[in-house]
PDB file of C-alpha atoms in Angstrom:
ATOM      1  CA  UNK P   1      98.388  98.627 109.926  1.00 57.00           C
ATOM      2  CA  UNK P   2      99.859 102.140 109.990  1.00 65.00           C
ATOM      3  CA  UNK P   3     103.233 100.743 111.050  1.00 62.00           C
ATOM      4  CA  UNK P   4     103.340  98.404 108.046  1.00 58.00           C
ATOM      5  CA  UNK P   5     102.478 101.280 105.707  1.00 60.00           C
ATOM      6  CA  UNK P   6     105.243 103.461 107.135  1.00 57.00           C
ATOM      7  CA  UNK P   7     107.788 100.658 106.819  1.00 54.00           C
ATOM      8  CA  UNK P   8     106.867  99.925 103.200  1.00 57.00           C
ATOM      9  CA  UNK P   9     107.081 103.518 101.962  1.00 60.00           C
ATOM     10  CA  UNK P  10     110.109 104.218  99.819  1.00 65.00           C
ATOM     11  CA  UNK P  11     111.701 107.574  99.214  1.00 71.00           C
ATOM     12  CA  UNK P  12     111.776 107.749  95.414  1.00 72.00           C
ATOM     13  CA  UNK P  13     113.418 111.167  95.330  1.00 72.00           C
ATOM     14  CA  UNK P  14     116.282 109.902  97.485  1.00 76.00           C
ATOM     15  CA  UNK P  15     116.764 106.916  95.191  1.00 75.00           C
ATOM     16  CA  UNK P  16     116.778 109.226  92.158  1.00 74.00           C
ATOM     17  CA  UNK P  17     119.493 111.418  93.655  1.00 78.00           C
ATOM     18  CA  UNK P  18     121.658 108.409  94.516  1.00 78.00           C
ATOM     19  CA  UNK P  19     121.117 106.715  91.147  1.00 76.00           C
ATOM     20  CA  UNK P  20     124.332 105.716  89.388  1.00 83.00           C
ATOM     21  CA  UNK P  21     122.874 106.404  85.910  1.00 83.00           C
ATOM     22  CA  UNK P  22     119.647 107.243  84.107  1.00 79.00           C
ATOM     23  CA  UNK P  23     118.740 103.592  83.484  1.00 83.00           C
ATOM     24  CA  UNK P  24     118.463 103.074  87.233  1.00 81.00           C
ATOM     25  CA  UNK P  25     116.151 106.092  87.483  1.00 81.00           C
ATOM     26  CA  UNK P  26     113.899 104.654  84.792  1.00 85.00           C
ATOM     27  CA  UNK P  27     113.795 101.346  86.657  1.00 85.00           C
ATOM     28  CA  UNK P  28     112.810 103.073  89.895  1.00 80.00           C
ATOM     29  CA  UNK P  29     109.970 104.919  88.168  1.00 80.00           C
ATOM     30  CA  UNK P  30     108.689 101.792  86.445  1.00 85.00           C
ATOM     31  CA  UNK P  31     108.964  99.785  89.647  1.00 83.00           C
ATOM     32  CA  UNK P  32     107.006 102.352  91.611  1.00 79.00           C
ATOM     33  CA  UNK P  33     104.145 102.641  89.101  1.00 82.00           C
ATOM     34  CA  UNK P  34     103.918  99.026  87.942  1.00 88.00           C
ATOM     35  CA  UNK P  35     102.002  97.677  90.981  1.00 86.00           C
ATOM     36  CA  UNK P  36      99.414 100.448  90.584  1.00 87.00           C
ATOM     37  CA  UNK P  37      98.992  99.739  86.874  1.00 90.00           C
ATOM     38  CA  UNK P  38      98.595  96.011  87.521  1.00 93.00           C
ATOM     39  CA  UNK P  39      95.929  96.631  90.166  1.00 93.00           C
ATOM     40  CA  UNK P  40      94.024  98.950  87.822  1.00 94.00           C
ATOM     41  CA  UNK P  41      94.178  96.286  85.109  1.00 96.00           C
ATOM     42  CA  UNK P  42      92.843  93.616  87.461  1.00 97.00           C
ATOM     43  CA  UNK P  43      90.043  95.929  88.633  1.00 96.00           C
ATOM     44  CA  UNK P  44      89.055  96.685  85.044  1.00 97.00           C
ATOM     45  CA  UNK P  45      89.068  92.988  84.136  1.00 97.00           C
ATOM     46  CA  UNK P  46      86.778  92.192  87.067  1.00 97.00           C
ATOM     47  CA  UNK P  47      84.491  95.101  86.127  1.00 96.00           C
ATOM     48  CA  UNK P  48      84.325  93.992  82.477  1.00 95.00           C
ATOM     49  CA  UNK P  49      83.647  90.374  83.471  1.00 94.00           C
ATOM     50  CA  UNK P  50      80.838  91.366  85.858  1.00 94.00           C
ATOM     51  CA  UNK P  51      79.298  93.738  83.325  1.00 92.00           C
ATOM     52  CA  UNK P  52      79.363  91.071  80.618  1.00 89.00           C
ATOM     53  CA  UNK P  53      77.855  88.528  83.019  1.00 88.00           C
ATOM     54  CA  UNK P  54      75.071  90.933  84.036  1.00 84.00           C
ATOM     55  CA  UNK P  55      74.197  91.715  80.406  1.00 79.00           C
ATOM     56  CA  UNK P  56      73.936  88.034  79.488  1.00 77.00           C
ATOM     57  CA  UNK P  57      71.316  87.338  82.186  1.00 69.00           C
TER      58      UNK P  57
END
């Protein structure tokens, strides 16, 4: 599992330094935070659904 984690890590600072323009930098930032934001949204939706289901019982 550790090997997979090491292989999937990206060096954002290196990508920022090699970026051809600022639009690429913005894309790198969005692309690095988007999976986290999606997971938080899914977790909140599950929490809200379970809370609503518990209250209706």
